[in-house]
C-alpha cells in the first residue's frame, strides 16, 4: 500500500515559521513586495500562497510567472539558511514510531503529498531525522504543481502507477482531504494541525495524533490486503 503523508501539521509541528519567513523574504527580493499581510496558508502550496501575497502587493499574473523560477530557488536557499540544525523535537507525537512500524512491515511504501517545495520538504524531514522513510524520486510537492489537487496523481505515478484502491492520504487540513477526494482516494486525518477534529470529519476517519492514527491505518492496510487477495 502507498501511504501519502503531508508534512506541516501532520509529520512535523511548529516547523513553518522559518519556512514562512524565507517565502516572504524571497517575495521581497524577487517581486519587491512587502509581504506582511496574512493569507490562508494551511494545506496550500507554496506557489499558491506566494501568488496571493504577490497579488496583494500589486504584482500581476504575468509578472508573477516571469519571476516564479527565481522565487522558488531563492525560497529554498533562504530556508536552508534559516532552518535549525535539528528539527527532531518537532516530529509530531507518535509519527516517528508509526513510520518505523510501517518500514518494518515490508508491504507499505511511504511517500509525500505536500505543498512545500521539494527542496524545503526534504530538508525539513532530513533535519527531523525521518527523511530516510521517504525515498528520493517519490512524492508530490508544491514545486510540481500549484494546485494541491494535482499532487496525489503525481505521487502515485512516481511510485509506479499505484492504483487508487491501494493508496491512502494522511493529512491535517480540509485541503488534504479535498486533494485525496479529487483523486478518488481514501484519507485519514490527524487533528495535530490548525484544524480541530470537528473540521476534519469529511475524512474517512480522524485521529488525535500519530499514536491514535496507527490502529486506524492498520485497519486500512488489512482492508487493502484483503482486496488485493480477492
N, CA, C and O of each residue as an XYZ file, in Angstrom:
920
protein
N       0.844     -1.198      0.000
C       0.000      0.000      0.000
C       0.876      1.243      0.000
O       1.944      1.259      0.611
N       0.430      2.257     -0.671
C       1.127      3.544     -0.725
C       0.449      4.507      0.238
O      -0.747      4.771      0.117
N       1.208      5.032      1.191
C       0.677      5.992      2.155
C       1.328      7.346      1.882
O       2.547      7.490      1.974
N       0.510      8.322      1.548
C       0.992      9.650      1.172
C       0.802     10.609      2.340
O      -0.324     10.987      2.662
N       1.896     10.999      2.971
C       1.852     11.869      4.144
C       2.030     13.336      3.767
O       2.858     13.683      2.924
N       1.241     14.181      4.405
C       1.508     15.618      4.445
C       2.646     15.849      5.443
O       2.983     14.957      6.222
N       3.234     17.044      5.418
C       4.331     17.338      6.351
C       3.885     18.257      7.486
O       3.740     17.806      8.622
N       3.667     19.530      7.195
C       3.394     20.509      8.250
C       2.035     20.259      8.904
O       1.004     20.233      8.232
N       2.052     20.077     10.216
C       0.831     19.797     10.951
C       0.501     18.323     11.013
O      -0.376     17.914     11.773
N       1.204     17.508     10.209
C       0.957     16.063     10.176
C       2.181     15.311     10.682
O       2.142     14.718     11.760
N       3.262     15.329      9.917
C       4.501     14.697     10.363
C       5.269     15.588     11.326
O       5.864     15.106     12.290
N       5.254     16.887     11.063
C       6.008     17.840     11.885
C       5.087     18.917     12.426
O       4.116     19.300     11.774
N       5.393     19.401     13.613
C       4.668     20.504     14.228
C       5.630     21.665     14.464
O       6.814     21.452     14.725
N       5.124     22.883     14.373
C       5.911     24.093     14.618
C       7.131     24.191     13.687
O       8.187     24.675     14.094
N       6.979     23.731     12.446
C       8.110     23.778     11.513
C       7.879     24.765     10.381
O       8.562     24.712      9.358
N       6.919     25.665     10.558
C       6.539     26.568      9.460
C       7.097     27.975      9.589
O       7.090     28.721      8.610
N       7.582     28.366     10.764
C       7.978     29.766     10.960
C       9.143     30.156     10.060
O       9.091     31.187      9.389
N      10.196     29.339     10.039
C      11.357     29.649      9.194
C      10.997     29.568      7.711
O      11.509     30.324      6.885
N      10.112     28.640      7.403
C       9.633     28.467      6.030
C       8.890     29.726      5.574
O       9.159     30.260      4.498
N       7.954     30.190      6.401
C       7.183     31.386      6.057
C       8.080     32.615      5.919
O       7.885     33.439      5.026
N       9.063     32.730      6.810
C       9.979     33.870      6.738
C      10.793     33.848      5.446
O      11.014     34.893      4.834
N      11.242     32.655      5.027
C      12.002     32.537      3.780
C      11.141     32.903      2.587
O      11.600     33.588      1.673
N       9.888     32.447      2.590
C       8.974     32.754      1.483
C       8.728     34.255      1.381
O       8.733     34.813      0.283
N       8.518     34.895      2.493
C       8.248     36.338      2.474
C       9.486     37.140      2.063
O       9.374     38.139      1.352
N      10.662     36.703      2.510
C      11.884     37.397      2.103
C      12.114     37.239      0.598
O      12.518     38.190     -0.071
N      11.858     36.050      0.068
C      12.019     35.828     -1.363
C      11.043     36.677     -2.167
O      11.397     37.170     -3.238
N       9.832     36.855     -1.676
C       8.867     37.733     -2.344
C       9.390     39.170     -2.401
O       9.239     39.853     -3.414
N       9.999     39.617     -1.319
C      10.537     40.974     -1.283
C      11.675     41.143     -2.286
O      11.759     42.162     -2.971
N      12.559     40.132     -2.370
C      13.717     40.222     -3.259
C      13.309     40.128     -4.729
O      13.756     40.928     -5.550
N      12.466     39.160     -5.059
C      12.136     38.888     -6.456
C      11.090     39.849     -7.002
O      11.189     40.302     -8.142
N      10.086     40.159     -6.183
C       8.962     40.965     -6.681
C       8.856     42.349     -6.047
O       7.998     43.145     -6.430
N       9.728     42.639     -5.076
C       9.659     43.935     -4.421
C       8.421     44.103     -3.562
O       7.938     45.219     -3.373
N       7.900     42.984     -3.034
C       6.656     43.004     -2.271
C       6.952     43.003     -0.772
O       7.745     42.198     -0.282
N       6.307     43.911     -0.062
C       6.370     43.899      1.396
C       5.269     42.953      1.868
O       4.144     43.377      2.134
N       5.606     41.665      1.967
C       4.592     40.624      2.179
C       4.272     40.441      3.655
O       4.484     39.366      4.215
N       3.763     41.493      4.279
C       3.436     41.420      5.704
C       1.978     41.058      5.940
O       1.588     40.765      7.071
N       1.170     41.075      4.889
C      -0.234     40.740      5.053
C      -0.390     39.232      5.241
O       0.506     38.457      4.903
N      -1.519     38.834      5.774
C      -1.781     37.419      6.017
C      -2.741     36.871      4.970
O      -3.710     37.527      4.587
N      -2.453     35.658      4.516
C      -3.371     34.935      3.635
C      -3.529     33.524      4.205
O      -2.713     33.075      5.009
N      -4.572     32.844      3.785
C      -4.768     31.469      4.248
C      -3.639     30.602      3.706
O      -3.366     30.624      2.506
N      -2.984     29.844      4.571
C      -1.828     29.057      4.149
C      -1.975     27.562      4.391
O      -1.441     26.769      3.615
N      -2.678     27.151      5.436
C      -2.723     25.740      5.822
C      -3.246     24.854      4.694
O      -4.357     25.045      4.200
N      -2.432     23.890      4.299
C      -2.833     22.943      3.276
C      -2.602     23.396      1.857
O      -2.858     22.634      0.923
N      -2.123     24.624      1.660
C      -1.937     25.151      0.310
C      -0.484     24.983     -0.130
O       0.398     24.741      0.694
N      -0.247     25.112     -1.431
C       1.123     25.011     -1.936
C       1.859     26.337     -1.751
O       1.245     27.398     -1.633
N       3.181     26.251     -1.730
C       3.996     27.461     -1.601
C       3.684     28.472     -2.697
O       3.599     29.671     -2.435
N       3.515     27.984     -3.926
C       3.254     28.903     -5.031
C       1.902     29.572     -4.884
O       1.779     30.764     -5.163
N       0.882     28.841     -4.453
C      -0.445     29.436     -4.276
C      -0.414     30.520     -3.206
O      -1.025     31.576     -3.370
N       0.293     30.262     -2.116
C       0.425     31.258     -1.055
C       1.163     32.493     -1.581
O       0.739     33.628     -1.364
N       2.265     32.246     -2.270
C       3.071     33.354     -2.790
C       2.288     34.178     -3.807
O       2.400     35.403     -3.834
N       1.499     33.511     -4.640
C       0.724     34.244     -5.649
C      -0.254     35.211     -4.985
O      -0.401     36.350     -5.428
N      -0.923     34.755     -3.919
C      -1.863     35.621     -3.214
C      -1.154     36.809     -2.579
O      -1.630     37.941     -2.660
N      -0.016     36.545     -1.946
C       0.727     37.637     -1.304
C       1.259     38.623     -2.341
O       1.238     39.833     -2.116
N       1.733     38.111     -3.470
C       2.230     38.985     -4.532
C       1.102     39.844     -5.093
O       1.286     41.033     -5.353
N      -0.066     39.232     -5.276
C      -1.207     39.984     -5.809
C      -1.614     41.104     -4.853
O      -1.957     42.201     -5.295
N      -1.580     40.835     -3.547
C      -1.896     41.876     -2.565
C      -0.881     43.010     -2.627
O      -1.190     44.149     -2.277
N       0.336     42.691     -3.075
C       1.369     43.711     -3.220
C       1.368     44.384     -4.581
O       2.250     45.193     -4.868
N       0.391     44.066     -5.428
C       0.250     44.734     -6.721
C       0.960     44.047     -7.873
O       1.092     44.640     -8.944
N       1.420     42.820     -7.693
C       2.111     42.084     -8.766
C       1.070     41.365     -9.616
O       0.281     40.575     -9.099
N       1.067     41.638    -10.919
C       0.077     40.979    -11.768
C       0.534     39.570    -12.131
O       1.674     39.186    -11.867
N      -0.372     38.806    -12.741
C      -0.119     37.394    -13.014
C       1.081     37.195    -13.936
O       1.875     36.278    -13.731
N       1.213     38.040    -14.936
C       2.326     37.894    -15.883
C       3.667     38.113    -15.199
O       4.617     37.362    -15.422
N       3.739     39.134    -14.372
C       4.983     39.416    -13.654
C       5.290     38.307    -12.652
O       6.449     37.947    -12.447
N       4.255     37.777    -12.038
C       4.474     36.698    -11.076
C       5.067     35.474    -11.768
O       6.027     34.881    -11.276
N       4.500     35.102    -12.895
C       5.003     33.941    -13.629
C       6.441     34.153    -14.096
O       7.249     33.224    -14.081
N       6.751     35.367    -14.507
C       8.090     35.663    -15.009
C       9.154     35.463    -13.926
O      10.283     35.077    -14.228
N       8.801     35.721    -12.688
C       9.785     35.596    -11.614
C       9.685     34.307    -10.814
O      10.417     34.125     -9.840
N       8.776     33.397    -11.217
C       8.459     32.244    -10.377
C       9.644     31.298    -10.183
O       9.886     30.841     -9.065
N      10.373     31.001    -11.233
C      11.502     30.078    -11.086
C      12.540     30.639    -10.122
O      13.039     29.924     -9.253
N      12.865     31.930    -10.278
C      13.817     32.556     -9.362
C      13.277     32.545     -7.935
O      14.016     32.309     -6.979
N      11.983     32.805     -7.809
C      11.367     32.812     -6.480
C      11.475     31.448     -5.810
O      11.833     31.362     -4.636
N      11.169     30.380     -6.549
C      11.252     29.034     -5.975
C      12.664     28.731     -5.490
O      12.858     28.239     -4.379
N      13.641     29.028     -6.330
C      15.027     28.728     -5.977
C      15.479     29.543     -4.768
O      16.157     29.025     -3.881
N      15.101     30.817     -4.738
C      15.531     31.670     -3.635
C      14.836     31.278     -2.334
O      15.461     31.294     -1.274
N      13.563     30.930     -2.400
C      12.861     30.498     -1.190
C      13.555     29.291     -0.567
O      13.760     29.247      0.646
N      13.915     28.317     -1.393
C      14.598     27.121     -0.885
C      15.956     27.481     -0.287
O      16.331     26.963      0.764
N      16.690     28.369     -0.956
C      18.012     28.753     -0.459
C      17.909     29.510      0.864
O      18.698     29.279      1.780
N      16.944     30.401      0.960
C      16.767     31.165      2.198
C      16.302     30.264      3.333
O      16.705     30.455      4.481
N      15.462     29.290      3.024
C      15.035     28.358      4.069
C      16.218     27.547      4.576
O      16.344     27.315      5.779
N      17.081     27.118      3.672
C      18.261     26.347      4.076
C      19.124     27.152      5.046
O      19.740     26.581      5.946
N      19.173     28.476      4.869
C      19.935     29.326      5.774
C      19.262     29.444      7.144
O      19.935     29.533      8.171
N      17.932     29.443      7.143
C      17.176     29.686      8.366
C      16.841     28.416      9.149
O      16.617     28.471     10.358
N      16.809     27.295      8.474
C      16.342     26.054      9.100
C      17.253     25.650     10.260
O      18.471     25.610     10.083
N      16.709     25.353     11.427
C      17.538     24.915     12.558
C      18.299     23.637     12.218
O      17.834     22.847     11.396
N      19.452     23.423     12.832
C      20.247     22.220     12.566
C      19.499     20.931     12.876
O      19.728     19.906     12.234
N      18.608     20.982     13.855
C      17.813     19.799     14.198
C      16.347     20.193     14.349
O      16.011     21.191     14.986
N      15.484     19.378     13.741
C      14.041     19.527     13.918
C      13.468     18.286     14.606
O      12.269     18.018     14.531
N      14.334     17.545     15.269
C      13.911     16.290     15.899
C      12.814     16.511     16.933
O      11.957     15.650     17.134
N      12.844     17.668     17.586
C      11.837     17.936     18.613
C      10.507     18.368     18.019
O       9.553     18.622     18.755
N      10.434     18.453     16.695
C       9.203     18.906     16.056
C       8.448     17.777     15.353
O       7.428     18.017     14.705
N       8.948     16.556     15.481
C       8.204     15.409     14.948
C       6.921     15.258     15.763
O       6.957     15.254     16.993
N       5.798     15.136     15.077
C       4.502     15.059     15.753
C       4.418     13.804     16.617
O       5.021     12.784     16.280
N       3.682     13.863     17.719
C       3.581     12.728     18.638
C       3.149     11.442     17.923
O       2.132     11.403     17.231
N       3.945     10.404     18.113
C       3.628      9.098     17.562
C       4.025      8.881     16.124
O       3.973      7.749     15.643
N       4.422      9.927     15.416
C       4.691      9.777     13.984
C       6.019      9.061     13.713
O       6.105      8.261     12.781
N       7.039      9.333     14.501
C       8.306      8.637     14.307
C       8.140      7.142     14.502
O       8.658      6.345     13.719
N       7.422      6.764     15.540
C       7.184      5.353     15.818
C       6.318      4.706     14.745
O       6.538      3.553     14.374
N       5.332      5.449     14.247
C       4.474      4.923     13.184
C       5.280      4.649     11.919
O       5.108      3.607     11.287
N       6.149      5.570     11.550
C       6.967      5.382     10.350
C       7.887      4.175     10.494
O       8.076      3.419      9.541
N       8.460      3.992     11.686
C       9.312      2.826     11.916
C       8.511      1.527     11.795
O       8.983      0.547     11.219
N       7.310      1.534     12.339
C       6.463      0.336     12.271
C       6.071      0.024     10.826
O       6.043     -1.142     10.432
N       5.772      1.042     10.044
C       5.413      0.826      8.640
C       6.608      0.302      7.860
O       6.456     -0.570      7.005
N       7.799      0.826      8.147
C       9.007      0.373      7.457
C       9.278     -1.097      7.758
O       9.762     -1.827      6.893
N       8.973     -1.529      8.962
C       9.234     -2.913      9.366
C       8.283     -3.904      8.715
O       8.580     -5.098      8.657
N       7.146     -3.429      8.226
C       6.152     -4.342      7.640
C       6.619     -4.939      6.310
O       6.446     -6.132      6.062
N       7.206     -4.107      5.467
C       7.652     -4.591      4.167
C       6.607     -4.558      3.082
O       6.918     -4.825      1.922
N       5.346     -4.228      3.435
C       4.289     -4.173      2.421
C       3.702     -2.774      2.274
O       2.622     -2.602      1.709
N       4.425     -1.770      2.790
C       3.950     -0.387      2.747
C       5.045      0.504      2.171
O       6.212      0.400      2.550
N       4.659      1.366      1.266
C       5.583      2.387      0.769
C       5.100      3.739      1.285
O       3.953      4.119      1.051
N       5.965      4.460      1.980
C       5.635      5.791      2.477
C       6.145      6.840      1.493
O       7.282      6.773      1.025
N       5.297      7.795      1.195
C       5.678      8.868      0.299
C       5.030     10.163      0.791
O       4.461     10.198      1.882
N       5.115     11.210      0.001
C       4.706     12.539      0.441
C       3.731     13.186     -0.530
O       3.838     13.017     -1.745
N       2.785     13.927      0.021
C       1.995     14.885     -0.743
C       1.959     16.150      0.103
O       1.269     16.203      1.122
N       2.700     17.161     -0.319
C       2.870     18.367      0.481
C       2.927     19.606     -0.401
O       3.405     19.558     -1.535
N       2.436     20.707      0.133
C       2.514     21.970     -0.586
C       3.893     22.595     -0.548
O       4.150     23.566     -1.260
N       4.799     22.048      0.282
C       6.185     22.535      0.337
C       6.883     22.304     -0.995
O       6.636     21.297     -1.657
N       7.745     23.222     -1.392
C       8.671     22.928     -2.493
C       9.535     21.744     -2.059
O       9.831     21.586     -0.875
N       9.937     20.913     -3.028
C      10.597     19.665     -2.665
C      11.875     19.888     -1.864
O      12.113     19.181     -0.885
N      12.696     20.847     -2.255
C      13.949     21.073     -1.533
C      13.693     21.419     -0.070
O      14.447     21.006      0.811
N      12.634     22.173      0.184
C      12.282     22.541      1.554
C      11.754     21.327      2.311
O      12.130     21.088      3.458
N      10.881     20.564      1.660
C      10.327     19.363      2.287
C      11.429     18.395      2.683
O      11.439     17.883      3.803
N      12.362     18.142      1.762
C      13.430     17.182      2.026
C      14.320     17.631      3.182
O      14.721     16.816      4.013
N      14.625     18.919      3.235
C      15.490     19.418      4.301
C      14.786     19.318      5.657
O      15.406     18.934      6.649
N      13.515     19.658      5.705
C      12.771     19.536      6.963
C      12.826     18.104      7.491
O      13.136     17.871      8.659
N      12.523     17.155      6.615
C      12.460     15.758      7.060
C      13.840     15.222      7.436
O      13.980     14.458      8.391
N      14.867     15.636      6.666
C      16.235     15.213      6.988
C      16.622     15.687      8.387
O      17.150     14.917      9.189
N      16.354     16.960      8.670
C      16.767     17.514      9.961
C      15.861     17.065     11.099
O      16.212     17.204     12.271
N      14.699     16.527     10.755
C      13.834     15.940     11.772
C      14.207     14.492     12.054
O      13.704     13.888     13.002
N      15.101     13.929     11.216
C      15.554     12.561     11.423
C      14.628     11.504     10.860
O      14.750     10.329     11.206
N      13.693     11.903      9.989
C      12.764     10.929      9.415
C      12.817     10.916      7.886
O      11.990     10.269      7.243
N      13.773     11.617      7.310
C      13.849     11.703      5.858
C      14.110     10.374      5.176
O      13.727     10.189      4.021
N      14.765      9.430      5.877
C      15.096      8.150      5.262
C      13.869      7.308      4.955
O      13.966      6.326      4.218
N      12.721      7.671      5.504
C      11.490      6.935      5.225
C      10.867      7.335      3.880
O       9.918      6.699      3.422
N      11.400      8.386      3.251
C      10.782      8.938      2.047
C      11.823      9.042      0.929
O      12.538     10.040      0.842
N      11.912      8.017      0.074
C      12.966      7.957     -0.948
C      12.904      9.117     -1.935
O      11.833      9.644     -2.238
N      14.068      9.496     -2.422
C      14.140     10.491     -3.491
C      13.455      9.950     -4.730
O      13.396      8.739     -4.945
N      12.937     10.860     -5.542
C      12.241     10.457     -6.755
C      10.797     10.084     -6.527
O      10.102      9.698     -7.467
N      10.326     10.193     -5.281
C       8.955      9.843     -4.933
C       8.227     11.087     -4.420
O       8.860     12.068     -4.028
N       6.902     11.039     -4.427
C       6.099     12.090     -3.805
C       5.592     13.131     -4.776
O       5.975     13.167     -5.946
N       4.706     13.990     -4.252
C       4.186     15.141     -4.995
C       4.365     16.381     -4.146
O       4.008     16.387     -2.968
N       4.916     17.437     -4.735
C       5.346     18.624     -3.983
C       4.781     19.912     -4.592
O       4.308     19.929     -5.729
N       4.846     20.975     -3.810
C       4.402     22.272     -4.299
C       5.205     22.770     -5.476
O       4.748     23.649     -6.207
N       6.391     22.230     -5.678
C       7.198     22.585     -6.850
C       6.753     21.824     -8.095
O       7.213     22.129     -9.195
N       5.864     20.835     -7.944
C       5.351     20.076     -9.085
C       4.093     20.701     -9.678
O       3.875     20.632    -10.887
N       3.279     21.301     -8.844
C       2.018     21.890     -9.304
C       1.550     22.914     -8.285
O       1.824     22.782     -7.092
N       0.849     23.928     -8.752
C       0.336     24.956     -7.849
C      -0.919     24.487     -7.124
O      -1.154     24.863     -5.976
N      -1.724     23.665     -7.795
C      -2.935     23.137     -7.179
C      -2.617     21.862     -6.415
O      -2.030     20.934     -6.971
N      -2.993     21.813     -5.173
C      -2.725     20.616     -4.375
C      -3.461     19.393     -4.925
O      -3.003     18.263     -4.755
N      -4.594     19.618     -5.580
C      -5.362     18.507     -6.133
C      -4.578     17.715     -7.178
O      -4.893     16.553     -7.437
N      -3.574     18.324     -7.771
C      -2.787     17.637     -8.794
C      -1.680     16.761     -8.207
O      -1.054     15.988     -8.933
N      -1.437     16.874     -6.917
C      -0.270     16.198     -6.336
C      -0.437     14.696     -6.092
O       0.505     13.950     -6.359
N      -1.584     14.208     -5.598
C      -1.689     12.757     -5.414
C      -1.470     11.945     -6.694
O      -0.772     10.933     -6.633
N      -2.031     12.332     -7.861
C      -1.729     11.559     -9.072
C      -0.248     11.556     -9.428
O       0.270     10.555     -9.924
N       0.433     12.667     -9.178
C       1.873     12.730     -9.434
C       2.602     11.751     -8.521
O       3.483     11.016     -8.966
N       2.231     11.744     -7.244
C       2.881     10.839     -6.282
C       2.607      9.380     -6.632
O       3.506      8.545     -6.532
N       1.394      9.064     -7.037
C       1.082      7.680     -7.407
C       1.878      7.249     -8.638
O       2.365      6.121     -8.709
N       2.006      8.159     -9.605
C       2.763      7.828    -10.821
C       4.235      7.591    -10.496
O       4.841      6.659    -11.025
N       4.810      8.412     -9.643
C       6.218      8.260     -9.291
C       6.478      6.999     -8.470
O       7.594      6.480     -8.452
N       5.452      6.518     -7.802
C       5.602      5.295     -7.019
C       5.424      4.042     -7.870
O       5.533      2.925     -7.365
N       5.153      4.226     -9.143
C       4.981      3.075    -10.030
C       3.543      2.846    -10.406
O       3.085      1.707    -10.483
N       2.811      3.955    -10.646
C       1.405      3.870    -11.061
C       0.566      3.073    -10.062
O      -0.199      2.186    -10.442
N       0.723      3.407     -8.771
C      -0.067      2.736     -7.746
C      -1.561      2.939     -8.007
O      -1.980      4.058     -8.301
N      -2.369      1.888     -7.907
C      -3.815      2.049     -8.096
C      -4.444      2.800     -6.932
O      -3.919      2.794     -5.818
N      -5.559      3.438     -7.197
C      -6.222      4.233     -6.159
C      -6.634      3.389     -4.955
O      -6.552      3.849     -3.816
N      -7.077      2.149     -5.205
C      -7.557      1.326     -4.103
C      -6.438      0.860     -3.185
O      -6.708      0.288     -2.129
N      -5.187      1.093     -3.565
C      -4.058      0.723     -2.717
C      -3.269      1.962     -2.269
O      -2.090      1.873     -1.925
N      -3.938      3.105     -2.280
C      -3.304      4.364     -1.895
C      -4.174      5.079     -0.879
O      -5.399      5.077     -0.997
N      -3.550      5.693      0.122
C      -4.289      6.473      1.111
C      -3.488      7.721      1.467
O      -2.258      7.688      1.506
N      -4.188      8.811      1.723
C      -3.569     10.082      2.096
C      -3.735     10.295      3.593
O      -4.776      9.965      4.162
N      -2.701     10.852      4.231
C      -2.753     11.230      5.642
C      -2.425     12.714      5.733
O      -1.357     13.144      5.298
N      -3.352     13.507      6.304
C      -3.128     14.941      6.399
C      -3.862     15.557      7.567
O      -4.520     14.858      8.338
N      -3.750     16.878      7.700
C      -4.323     17.542      8.870
C      -5.229     18.716      8.530
O      -5.663     19.434      9.431
N      -5.525     18.928      7.250
C      -6.375     20.055      6.874
C      -7.489     19.596      5.931
O      -7.367     18.548      5.297
N      -8.570     20.370      5.833
C      -9.610     20.046      4.851
C      -9.078     20.005      3.421
O      -9.624     19.280      2.590
N      -8.030     20.762      3.114
C      -7.457     20.730      1.769
C      -6.714     19.417      1.512
O      -6.661     18.952      0.374
N      -6.143     18.820      2.554
C      -5.546     17.489      2.410
C      -6.632     16.479      2.047
O      -6.446     15.628      1.177
N      -7.759     16.589      2.726
C      -8.879     15.698      2.433
C      -9.380     15.929      1.011
O      -9.648     14.981      0.273
N      -9.501     17.198      0.637
C     -10.030     17.528     -0.692
C      -9.134     17.011     -1.808
O      -9.636     16.538     -2.827
N      -7.818     17.092     -1.635
C      -6.914     16.625     -2.695
C      -6.988     15.116     -2.834
O      -6.847     14.587     -3.936
N      -7.209     14.410     -1.720
C      -7.391     12.961     -1.790
C      -8.668     12.626     -2.539
O      -8.674     11.760     -3.414
N      -9.744     13.308     -2.196
C     -11.032     13.051     -2.840
C     -10.978     13.366     -4.335
O     -11.607     12.682     -5.142
N     -10.225     14.403     -4.699
C     -10.112     14.775     -6.112
C      -9.486     13.662     -6.940
O      -9.722     13.568     -8.145
N      -8.683     12.814     -6.287
C      -8.056     11.682     -6.978
C      -8.755     10.367     -6.657
O      -8.263      9.299     -7.022
N      -9.895     10.434     -5.979
C     -10.638      9.232     -5.659
C      -9.993      8.361     -4.605
O     -10.134      7.139     -4.642
N      -9.280      8.974     -3.657
C      -8.530      8.223     -2.645
C      -9.194      8.308     -1.277
O      -9.907      9.265     -0.974
N      -8.948      7.296     -0.460
C      -9.328      7.353      0.939
C      -8.336      8.248      1.681
O      -7.212      8.467      1.231
N      -8.783      8.757      2.828
C      -7.932      9.707      3.542
C      -8.189      9.610      5.037
O      -9.335      9.536      5.481
N      -7.111      9.612      5.804
C      -7.162      9.684      7.257
C      -6.642     11.052      7.683
O      -5.646     11.536      7.146
N      -7.309     11.667      8.636
C      -6.900     12.984      9.120
C      -6.383     12.886     10.546
O      -6.826     12.042     11.325
N      -5.441     13.760     10.876
C      -4.959     13.898     12.251
C      -5.214     15.322     12.712
O      -4.964     16.276     11.976
N      -5.709     15.461     13.928
C      -6.061     16.780     14.451
C      -4.889     17.397     15.194
O      -5.048     17.906     16.303
N      -3.702     17.351     14.575
C      -2.498     17.905     15.203
C      -2.105     19.244     14.588
O      -1.173     19.894     15.063
N      -2.805     19.660     13.537
C      -2.519     20.926     12.877
C      -3.466     22.014     13.357
O      -3.932     21.974     14.495
N      -3.756     22.999     12.488
C      -4.587     24.131     12.902
C      -6.081     23.840     12.936
O      -6.859     24.673     13.399
N      -6.497     22.661     12.449
C      -7.923     22.351     12.372
C      -8.315     21.294     13.405
O      -7.686     20.239     13.475
N      -9.344     21.565     14.205
C      -9.805     20.567     15.173
C     -10.489     19.403     14.460
O     -10.816     19.485     13.276
N     -10.697     18.326     15.202
C     -11.315     17.133     14.628
C     -12.673     17.428     14.013
O     -13.053     16.808     13.019
N     -13.409     18.371     14.597
C     -14.752     18.693     14.090
C     -14.726     19.248     12.673
O     -15.731     19.183     11.966
N     -13.576     19.800     12.246
C     -13.457     20.350     10.892
C     -12.875     19.330      9.908
O     -12.685     19.634      8.731
N     -12.596     18.129     10.397
C     -11.957     17.106      9.567
C     -12.830     15.870      9.390
O     -12.362     14.847      8.890
N     -14.086     15.954      9.792
C     -14.961     14.779      9.771
C     -15.275     14.301      8.350
O     -15.812     13.208      8.174
N     -14.948     15.099      7.345
C     -15.151     14.654      5.958
C     -14.127     13.594      5.555
O     -14.280     12.957      4.513
N     -13.086     13.398      6.364
C     -12.127     12.311      6.113
C     -12.792     10.980      6.438
O     -13.865     10.945      7.041
N     -12.151      9.884      6.037
C     -12.706      8.567      6.339
C     -12.616      8.244      7.823
O     -13.432      7.486      8.347
N     -11.629      8.815      8.501
C     -11.514      8.702      9.956
C     -10.576      9.804     10.428
O      -9.751     10.303      9.662
N     -10.709     10.177     11.691
C      -9.893     11.249     12.271
C      -9.227     10.727     13.540
O      -9.878     10.110     14.383
N      -7.926     10.980     13.669
C      -7.159     10.586     14.854
C      -6.655     11.829     15.573
O      -6.439     12.874     14.960
N      -6.474     11.700     16.874
C      -5.977     12.827     17.662
C      -4.508     13.101     17.384
O      -4.074     14.252     17.418
N      -3.725     12.034     17.103
C      -2.291     12.181     16.874
C      -1.765     10.919     16.209
O      -2.542     10.046     15.822
N      -0.442     10.820     16.074
C       0.151      9.658     15.420
C      -0.100      8.364     16.158
O      -0.223      7.308     15.538
N      -0.178      8.433     17.488
C      -0.458      7.223     18.270
C      -1.840      6.681     17.921
O      -2.007      5.481     17.703
N      -2.823      7.569     17.870
C      -4.191      7.144     17.551
C      -4.352      6.814     16.077
O      -5.249      6.058     15.701
N      -3.488      7.377     15.241
C      -3.547      7.097     13.810
C      -3.134      5.659     13.500
O      -3.669      5.052     12.573
N      -2.192      5.107     14.261
C      -1.624      3.789     13.965
C      -2.687      2.700     13.816
O      -2.663      1.978     12.819
N      -3.621      2.547     14.764
C      -4.620      1.495     14.588
C      -5.572      1.755     13.421
O      -6.036      0.813     12.779
N      -5.864      3.024     13.144
C      -6.725      3.341     12.000
C      -6.043      2.948     10.689
O      -6.672      2.401      9.783
N      -4.756      3.236     10.610
C      -4.012      2.885      9.407
C      -3.870      1.368      9.289
O      -3.883      0.824      8.184
N      -3.734      0.691     10.420
C      -3.646     -0.774     10.397
C      -4.909     -1.379      9.805
O      -4.837     -2.359      9.064
N      -6.062     -0.810     10.121
C      -7.326     -1.281      9.540
C      -7.321     -1.081      8.033
O      -7.721     -1.972      7.285
N      -6.871      0.080      7.588
C      -6.813      0.354      6.150
C      -5.885     -0.636      5.441
O      -6.187     -1.089      4.337
N      -4.775     -0.964      6.064
C      -3.831     -1.907      5.456
C      -4.427     -3.306      5.358
O      -4.205     -4.015      4.376
N      -5.182     -3.700      6.377
C      -5.834     -5.003      6.318
C      -6.874     -5.046      5.198
O      -6.959     -6.026      4.458
N      -7.655     -3.986      5.083
C      -8.659     -3.920      4.031
C      -8.017     -3.952      2.650
O      -8.523     -4.610      1.741
N      -6.897     -3.236      2.491
C      -6.198     -3.215      1.217
C      -5.654     -4.599      0.868
O      -5.748     -5.037     -0.279
N      -5.081     -5.290      1.869
C      -4.544     -6.624      1.637
C      -5.643     -7.602      1.264
O      -5.462     -8.455      0.395
N      -6.786     -7.472      1.928
C      -7.916     -8.351      1.657
C      -8.427     -8.140      0.236
O      -8.750     -9.089     -0.480
N      -8.489     -6.845     -0.157
C      -8.976     -6.537     -1.502
C      -8.016     -7.053     -2.557
O      -8.449     -7.504     -3.617
N      -6.712     -6.993     -2.282
C      -5.715     -7.466     -3.250
C      -5.789     -8.966     -3.453
O      -5.455     -9.470     -4.526
N      -6.233     -9.693     -2.410
C      -6.314    -11.148     -2.491
C      -7.624    -11.651     -3.077
O      -7.747    -12.816     -3.455
N      -8.606    -10.748     -3.146
C      -9.931    -11.187     -3.615
C     -10.023    -11.189     -5.138
O     -11.067    -11.531     -5.693
